[in-house]
């Protein structure tokens, strides 16, 4: 029995069904299902939304990161600085191109990479940094960019932060490339996988366009070895519909967050949004005592919740060869043990929201 799901995509679909069905129908009638007009259109719309000249639709957010690294020639022997407290794909893209992730611990308040610890991670092999805008809030780019000082590439993992701003700048537009995901659980999600890279750099954009189609401009002649990673045309058509709702959805998430903040501040550490940040609250993440017991309590009460992320990336078995150990990044390790994500989706009803609040209060009163 689920009284409040963590995310209710059915509620969203019910509202959009006529528009989405028409968009899908149009693609099917045209049978231009790979790239073509629907992808061109979404790429134009997103480029306009972001105020950048280039937006390239790709198969997933994971591939957006991989293609950005490939197109910037990051390769074996290179190092890429990033956070250990993020979704797996941030680091797996680095591993995929044969480079090493050099992790830097997080700021325990925002859960984003701590700029004060970046300088000591830079070596002659550093080729890029991937700041992740976690849970919908931008990393401290204002501090990060002067440390990088143009010496290596800045690739933003904005998969969770579409529309978030930092000192008035939009997530994904502050580095050489901004990577987005249209996975259904993101603020702008398709009906399946999808992703996008945005950039102001025409040469980079052209290279990513080439790499996403096996390194070929056509006629079975291949300039280089790319991959097959195109944004699906049906996904693009659906996303063109959904993007018109994005600002309103993020506004409603922010409203839910404000209610939770007030109701829960006395018993948990509510999200800390830095003064010059506007979060889009892809996740609403609390730091709480007795986290695992709270998760069990909420589950038994039919309230969806999740732990993002239970095992920091430096401790993942597959990255053993990078040589990290428990204790290397204490703030990330502590966050992995103490945080919990609550339902924050735009369609969350007042009643559902209150049920979440009541159950959390009940748990700590009983405990
Ligand atoms: C979702 C996500 C990705 C990967 O996106 P997919 O579309 O699922 O491949 C990468 N980084 C972060 C931070 C994410 O949240």
Short mmCIF file of C-alpha atoms and ligand atoms in Angstrom, two decimals:
data_model
loop_
_atom_site.label_atom_id
_atom_site.label_comp_id
_atom_site.label_asym_id
_atom_site.label_seq_id
_atom_site.Cartn_x
_atom_site.Cartn_y
_atom_site.Cartn_z
CA UNK A 1 0.00 0.00 0.00
CA UNK A 2 1.53 3.29 -1.12
CA UNK A 3 -0.15 6.39 0.29
CA UNK A 4 2.43 8.79 -1.03
CA UNK A 5 4.80 7.68 -3.79
CA UNK A 6 8.27 9.19 -4.04
CA UNK A 7 7.36 10.32 -7.55
CA UNK A 8 3.98 10.12 -9.31
CA UNK A 9 4.51 10.20 -13.06
CA UNK A 10 1.02 8.86 -13.69
CA UNK A 11 -0.49 12.02 -12.18
CA UNK A 12 1.63 14.11 -14.55
CA UNK A 13 0.75 11.98 -17.57
CA UNK A 14 -2.99 12.24 -16.90
CA UNK A 15 -2.80 16.01 -17.33
CA UNK A 16 -0.60 15.92 -20.43
CA UNK A 17 -2.05 12.89 -22.16
CA UNK A 18 -3.81 14.61 -25.12
CA UNK A 19 -0.75 16.72 -25.96
CA UNK A 20 1.70 13.84 -25.58
CA UNK A 21 -0.42 11.43 -27.56
CA UNK A 22 -0.63 13.89 -30.43
CA UNK A 23 3.13 14.51 -30.36
CA UNK A 24 3.89 10.79 -30.41
CA UNK A 25 1.29 10.18 -33.08
CA UNK A 26 2.86 12.84 -35.33
CA UNK A 27 6.29 11.19 -35.10
CA UNK A 28 4.83 7.77 -35.82
CA UNK A 29 2.91 9.10 -38.83
CA UNK A 30 6.09 10.67 -40.19
CA UNK A 31 8.19 7.58 -39.39
CA UNK A 32 11.18 9.86 -38.92
CA UNK A 33 12.09 8.10 -35.72
CA UNK A 34 15.86 8.68 -35.57
CA UNK A 35 16.94 12.33 -35.30
CA UNK A 36 14.94 14.29 -37.90
CA UNK A 37 12.54 17.19 -37.29
CA UNK A 38 11.45 16.33 -33.74
CA UNK A 39 15.04 16.26 -32.46
CA UNK A 40 16.01 19.36 -34.48
CA UNK A 41 13.08 21.18 -32.96
CA UNK A 42 13.86 20.23 -29.37
CA UNK A 43 17.52 21.13 -29.88
CA UNK A 44 16.50 24.60 -31.13
CA UNK A 45 14.03 25.09 -28.30
CA UNK A 46 16.50 24.06 -25.62
CA UNK A 47 19.30 26.17 -27.11
CA UNK A 48 16.91 29.16 -26.97
CA UNK A 49 15.80 28.33 -23.42
CA UNK A 50 19.43 28.23 -22.28
CA UNK A 51 20.57 31.16 -24.43
CA UNK A 52 23.34 29.10 -26.03
CA UNK A 53 23.96 28.43 -29.73
CA UNK A 54 24.26 24.64 -29.51
CA UNK A 55 22.18 21.85 -27.98
CA UNK A 56 22.81 18.26 -29.00
CA UNK A 57 20.31 15.53 -28.17
CA UNK A 58 21.86 12.24 -27.12
CA UNK A 59 20.65 8.89 -25.82
CA UNK A 60 21.03 9.57 -22.08
CA UNK A 61 22.56 11.83 -19.49
CA UNK A 62 25.28 9.24 -19.04
CA UNK A 63 26.14 9.48 -22.73
CA UNK A 64 26.05 13.29 -22.56
CA UNK A 65 28.91 13.11 -20.04
CA UNK A 66 30.74 10.43 -22.01
CA UNK A 67 30.45 12.33 -25.30
CA UNK A 68 31.60 15.59 -23.72
CA UNK A 69 34.71 13.84 -22.37
CA UNK A 70 35.35 12.07 -25.69
CA UNK A 71 34.92 15.28 -27.67
CA UNK A 72 37.37 17.07 -25.38
CA UNK A 73 39.93 14.28 -25.93
CA UNK A 74 40.03 13.22 -22.29
CA UNK A 75 41.70 9.82 -22.35
CA UNK A 76 43.85 7.22 -20.70
CA UNK A 77 46.39 8.72 -18.31
CA UNK A 78 44.28 11.85 -17.75
CA UNK A 79 42.67 12.87 -14.49
CA UNK A 80 39.22 14.36 -14.02
CA UNK A 81 38.27 16.00 -10.74
CA UNK A 82 34.76 15.35 -9.44
CA UNK A 83 32.69 14.56 -6.38
CA UNK A 84 32.30 11.08 -4.88
CA UNK A 85 28.74 11.91 -3.80
CA UNK A 86 26.75 11.74 -7.04
CA UNK A 87 25.03 9.29 -9.33
CA UNK A 88 27.33 6.58 -10.68
CA UNK A 89 27.34 7.91 -14.27
CA UNK A 90 29.43 10.96 -13.37
CA UNK A 91 32.41 8.75 -12.54
CA UNK A 92 31.67 5.91 -14.97
CA UNK A 93 31.94 8.33 -17.91
CA UNK A 94 35.44 9.20 -16.69
CA UNK A 95 36.32 5.50 -16.38
CA UNK A 96 34.86 4.77 -19.84
CA UNK A 97 37.32 7.10 -21.57
CA UNK A 98 40.15 5.46 -19.61
CA UNK A 99 40.80 8.42 -17.31
CA UNK A 100 40.95 8.46 -13.52
CA UNK A 101 38.44 10.25 -11.30
CA UNK A 102 40.20 12.36 -8.70
CA UNK A 103 37.55 12.78 -6.04
CA UNK A 104 37.21 15.84 -3.86
CA UNK A 105 35.02 15.73 -0.75
CA UNK A 106 31.75 17.63 -0.51
CA UNK A 107 30.68 20.67 1.43
CA UNK A 108 28.53 19.00 4.14
CA UNK A 109 25.96 21.82 3.99
CA UNK A 110 25.12 21.70 0.27
CA UNK A 111 26.42 18.18 -0.57
CA UNK A 112 28.20 19.68 -3.61
CA UNK A 113 31.94 19.52 -4.27
CA UNK A 114 33.89 21.67 -1.79
CA UNK A 115 35.77 24.37 -3.74
CA UNK A 116 38.26 24.81 -0.88
CA UNK A 117 39.60 21.28 -1.49
CA UNK A 118 39.93 21.46 -5.29
CA UNK A 119 43.32 23.17 -5.58
CA UNK A 120 45.11 20.32 -3.80
CA UNK A 121 43.60 17.79 -6.24
CA UNK A 122 45.04 19.46 -9.34
CA UNK A 123 48.05 17.74 -10.94
CA UNK A 124 49.82 18.07 -14.31
CA UNK A 125 47.51 15.29 -15.53
CA UNK A 126 44.27 17.13 -14.70
CA UNK A 127 42.33 17.56 -17.93
CA UNK A 128 38.87 18.42 -16.67
CA UNK A 129 36.60 18.93 -13.70
CA UNK A 130 33.00 17.75 -13.54
CA UNK A 131 31.11 19.72 -10.90
CA UNK A 132 27.75 18.08 -10.22
CA UNK A 133 24.76 20.27 -9.39
CA UNK A 134 23.33 17.78 -6.93
CA UNK A 135 19.65 17.49 -6.01
CA UNK A 136 18.86 20.60 -8.11
CA UNK A 137 21.29 23.08 -6.58
CA UNK A 138 24.32 24.42 -8.44
CA UNK A 139 27.81 23.70 -7.17
CA UNK A 140 29.70 26.83 -6.16
CA UNK A 141 30.82 27.72 -9.69
CA UNK A 142 31.69 31.26 -8.63
CA UNK A 143 34.43 29.75 -6.45
CA UNK A 144 35.33 26.86 -8.77
CA UNK A 145 35.93 28.78 -12.02
CA UNK A 146 38.75 31.01 -10.68
CA UNK A 147 40.50 27.93 -9.25
CA UNK A 148 40.34 26.24 -12.66
CA UNK A 149 41.42 29.53 -14.24
CA UNK A 150 41.09 28.17 -17.78
CA UNK A 151 43.81 25.55 -17.20
CA UNK A 152 41.48 22.61 -17.91
CA UNK A 153 37.92 21.97 -19.03
CA UNK A 154 34.81 22.47 -16.91
CA UNK A 155 32.01 20.03 -17.76
CA UNK A 156 28.86 20.58 -15.73
CA UNK A 157 26.84 17.55 -14.71
CA UNK A 158 23.51 19.35 -14.67
CA UNK A 159 21.43 16.15 -14.92
CA UNK A 160 19.55 17.05 -11.72
CA UNK A 161 19.55 20.80 -12.18
CA UNK A 162 17.76 21.84 -15.37
CA UNK A 163 16.74 25.49 -14.87
CA UNK A 164 18.63 26.00 -11.60
CA UNK A 165 20.55 29.26 -11.32
CA UNK A 166 23.73 30.42 -9.61
CA UNK A 167 24.37 34.16 -9.33
CA UNK A 168 21.72 34.49 -12.04
CA UNK A 169 23.53 32.10 -14.40
CA UNK A 170 21.79 28.97 -15.57
CA UNK A 171 23.12 25.49 -14.73
CA UNK A 172 24.92 24.02 -17.72
CA UNK A 173 25.95 27.37 -19.23
CA UNK A 174 28.92 28.11 -16.97
CA UNK A 175 31.41 25.50 -18.22
CA UNK A 176 32.47 24.52 -21.72
CA UNK A 177 29.71 21.90 -21.75
CA UNK A 178 26.54 21.33 -19.76
CA UNK A 179 25.17 17.78 -19.57
CA UNK A 180 21.51 17.00 -18.98
CA UNK A 181 19.43 13.89 -18.49
CA UNK A 182 15.81 13.32 -19.51
CA UNK A 183 15.50 10.18 -17.41
CA UNK A 184 11.87 10.06 -16.19
CA UNK A 185 12.77 11.02 -12.60
CA UNK A 186 14.50 14.27 -13.59
CA UNK A 187 12.54 17.55 -13.51
CA UNK A 188 12.22 17.31 -17.30
CA UNK A 189 11.86 13.62 -18.03
CA UNK A 190 10.85 11.74 -21.16
CA UNK A 191 9.07 8.41 -21.49
CA UNK A 192 12.38 6.60 -21.43
CA UNK A 193 16.04 7.53 -21.67
CA UNK A 194 17.37 10.73 -23.18
CA UNK A 195 20.01 13.36 -22.66
CA UNK A 196 21.54 16.54 -24.03
CA UNK A 197 24.77 18.48 -24.17
CA UNK A 198 24.69 22.26 -24.46
CA UNK A 199 27.66 24.43 -25.32
CA UNK A 200 28.71 27.79 -26.75
CA UNK A 201 31.68 26.17 -28.47
CA UNK A 202 30.92 25.46 -32.15
CA UNK A 203 33.89 23.11 -32.61
CA UNK A 204 32.89 21.06 -29.55
CA UNK A 205 29.26 20.94 -30.68
CA UNK A 206 30.27 19.71 -34.12
CA UNK A 207 32.49 17.00 -32.66
CA UNK A 208 29.72 15.75 -30.35
CA UNK A 209 27.30 15.67 -33.30
CA UNK A 210 29.85 13.57 -35.18
CA UNK A 211 30.62 11.25 -32.26
CA UNK A 212 26.94 10.51 -31.57
CA UNK A 213 26.57 8.97 -35.05
CA UNK A 214 29.59 6.67 -35.14
CA UNK A 215 31.93 9.47 -36.17
CA UNK A 216 30.38 9.73 -39.61
CA UNK A 217 28.91 12.62 -41.58
CA UNK A 218 27.19 10.10 -43.83
CA UNK A 219 27.96 7.95 -46.83
CA UNK A 220 29.53 5.31 -44.61
CA UNK A 221 32.72 7.27 -44.29
CA UNK A 222 33.90 7.53 -40.67
CA UNK A 223 36.19 10.33 -39.51
CA UNK A 224 36.68 8.69 -36.13
CA UNK A 225 35.28 5.97 -33.93
CA UNK A 226 32.23 7.38 -32.23
CA UNK A 227 29.27 5.70 -30.58
CA UNK A 228 25.57 5.32 -31.39
CA UNK A 229 23.92 7.79 -29.05
CA UNK A 230 21.09 9.76 -30.57
CA UNK A 231 18.11 11.21 -28.78
CA UNK A 232 15.06 9.18 -29.78
CA UNK A 233 12.63 11.23 -31.92
CA UNK A 234 9.59 10.14 -29.93
CA UNK A 235 11.34 11.22 -26.73
CA UNK A 236 12.20 14.57 -28.33
CA UNK A 237 8.57 15.15 -29.31
CA UNK A 238 7.40 14.36 -25.78
CA UNK A 239 10.06 16.60 -24.28
CA UNK A 240 9.02 19.50 -26.53
CA UNK A 241 5.57 19.26 -24.93
CA UNK A 242 6.86 18.85 -21.39
CA UNK A 243 9.44 21.64 -21.47
CA UNK A 244 6.64 24.22 -21.59
CA UNK A 245 5.58 23.02 -18.12
CA UNK A 246 9.06 22.83 -16.60
CA UNK A 247 9.17 26.24 -14.92
CA UNK A 248 5.76 25.70 -13.28
CA UNK A 249 6.75 22.21 -12.08
CA UNK A 250 9.96 23.49 -10.56
CA UNK A 251 8.02 26.31 -8.91
CA UNK A 252 5.67 23.80 -7.29
CA UNK A 253 8.61 21.70 -6.11
CA UNK A 254 10.03 24.84 -4.51
CA UNK A 255 6.69 25.48 -2.79
CA UNK A 256 6.67 21.94 -1.39
CA UNK A 257 10.23 22.43 -0.18
CA UNK A 258 9.30 25.60 1.68
CA UNK A 259 6.50 23.80 3.53
CA UNK A 260 8.79 20.90 4.46
CA UNK A 261 11.50 23.36 5.57
CA UNK A 262 9.16 25.01 8.05
CA UNK A 263 7.60 21.79 9.28
CA UNK A 264 10.77 19.75 9.69
CA UNK A 265 13.48 22.21 10.72
CA UNK A 266 13.11 21.34 14.40
CA UNK A 267 13.92 17.64 13.91
CA UNK A 268 16.16 17.39 10.86
CA UNK A 269 18.73 19.34 8.87
CA UNK A 270 16.69 20.75 6.00
CA UNK A 271 18.32 21.55 2.63
CA UNK A 272 20.78 24.43 2.76
CA UNK A 273 20.49 26.50 -0.39
CA UNK A 274 23.44 28.86 -0.82
CA UNK A 275 22.49 32.58 -0.96
CA UNK A 276 23.04 33.02 -4.70
CA UNK A 277 21.46 29.74 -5.72
CA UNK A 278 17.98 28.95 -6.90
CA UNK A 279 17.40 25.20 -6.56
CA UNK A 280 14.93 23.29 -8.73
CA UNK A 281 14.61 20.62 -6.00
CA UNK A 282 15.01 17.54 -8.15
CA UNK A 283 15.31 15.90 -4.74
CA UNK A 284 14.40 17.18 -1.29
CA UNK A 285 17.07 15.74 0.95
CA UNK A 286 17.08 15.84 4.74
CA UNK A 287 19.92 14.92 7.08
CA UNK A 288 18.39 13.02 9.98
CA UNK A 289 19.29 11.01 13.08
CA UNK A 290 18.61 7.24 12.83
CA UNK A 291 18.17 7.45 9.06
CA UNK A 292 17.73 3.74 8.34
CA UNK A 293 15.03 3.39 11.00
CA UNK A 294 13.20 6.41 9.55
CA UNK A 295 13.34 4.85 6.07
CA UNK A 296 11.81 1.65 7.48
CA UNK A 297 9.12 3.62 9.33
CA UNK A 298 8.11 5.64 6.25
CA UNK A 299 8.03 2.54 4.07
CA UNK A 300 5.75 0.76 6.54
CA UNK A 301 3.50 3.84 6.54
CA UNK A 302 3.25 3.69 2.74
CA UNK A 303 5.38 6.76 2.16
CA UNK A 304 7.92 6.67 -0.61
CA UNK A 305 11.44 7.79 0.18
CA UNK A 306 14.92 7.00 -1.08
CA UNK A 307 18.58 7.20 -0.17
CA UNK A 308 20.74 9.15 -2.62
CA UNK A 309 23.35 7.69 -2.43
CA UNK A 310 24.06 4.86 0.02
CA UNK A 311 27.60 4.10 -1.23
CA UNK A 312 29.86 6.98 -2.30
CA UNK A 313 31.61 6.39 -5.60
CA UNK A 314 35.14 6.11 -4.22
CA UNK A 315 33.99 2.97 -2.38
CA UNK A 316 32.34 1.28 -5.39
CA UNK A 317 33.83 -2.14 -6.12
CA UNK A 318 34.27 -1.34 -9.82
CA UNK A 319 36.53 1.65 -9.04
CA UNK A 320 38.83 -0.32 -6.73
CA UNK A 321 41.80 0.21 -9.03
CA UNK A 322 41.66 3.96 -8.36
CA UNK A 323 42.93 3.12 -4.87
CA UNK A 324 40.51 4.97 -2.59
CA UNK A 325 39.61 3.73 0.87
CA UNK A 326 36.93 4.24 3.51
CA UNK A 327 37.73 7.42 5.40
CA UNK A 328 39.11 9.27 2.37
CA UNK A 329 36.05 11.53 2.03
CA UNK A 330 34.41 11.75 5.45
CA UNK A 331 31.71 14.27 4.50
CA UNK A 332 30.52 12.18 1.57
CA UNK A 333 30.60 9.04 3.68
CA UNK A 334 28.62 10.70 6.47
CA UNK A 335 26.03 12.09 4.04
CA UNK A 336 25.58 8.59 2.59
CA UNK A 337 24.63 7.36 6.07
CA UNK A 338 22.49 10.28 7.21
CA UNK A 339 20.41 11.57 4.31
CA UNK A 340 16.96 10.70 3.02
CA UNK A 341 14.97 12.03 0.05
CA UNK A 342 11.26 12.78 0.47
CA UNK A 343 8.44 13.06 -2.10
CA UNK A 344 8.70 16.55 -3.64
CA UNK A 345 7.11 16.05 -7.08
CA UNK A 346 4.93 18.90 -8.41
CA UNK A 347 1.62 17.01 -8.22
CA UNK A 348 2.09 16.15 -4.52
CA UNK A 349 -1.19 17.12 -2.85
CA UNK A 350 -1.43 19.19 0.33
CA UNK A 351 -2.83 16.12 2.05
CA UNK A 352 -0.01 13.87 0.88
CA UNK A 353 2.57 16.44 1.91
CA UNK A 354 1.04 16.65 5.38
CA UNK A 355 1.06 12.85 5.68
CA UNK A 356 4.81 12.84 5.04
CA UNK A 357 5.35 15.53 7.67
CA UNK A 358 3.11 13.82 10.23
CA UNK A 359 4.81 10.46 9.82
CA UNK A 360 8.25 11.97 10.33
CA UNK A 361 7.10 13.79 13.47
CA UNK A 362 5.47 10.63 14.75
CA UNK A 363 8.68 8.64 14.25
CA UNK A 364 10.80 11.04 16.28
CA UNK A 365 8.15 11.46 18.98
CA UNK A 366 7.96 7.69 19.50
CA UNK A 367 11.72 7.25 19.30
C1 LIG B 1 20.60 10.97 -13.84
C2 LIG B 1 22.00 11.39 -13.71
C3 LIG B 1 22.98 11.09 -14.67
C4 LIG B 1 22.75 10.13 -15.79
O1 LIG B 1 21.64 10.37 -16.58
P1 LIG B 1 20.92 9.17 -17.34
O2 LIG B 1 20.02 9.87 -18.28
O3 LIG B 1 20.20 8.36 -16.31
O4 LIG B 1 21.95 8.37 -18.04
C5 LIG B 1 24.24 11.61 -14.52
N1 LIG B 1 24.55 12.38 -13.46
C6 LIG B 1 23.66 12.67 -12.51
C7 LIG B 1 24.07 13.55 -11.37
C8 LIG B 1 22.37 12.18 -12.59
O5 LIG B 1 21.49 12.46 -11.62
#
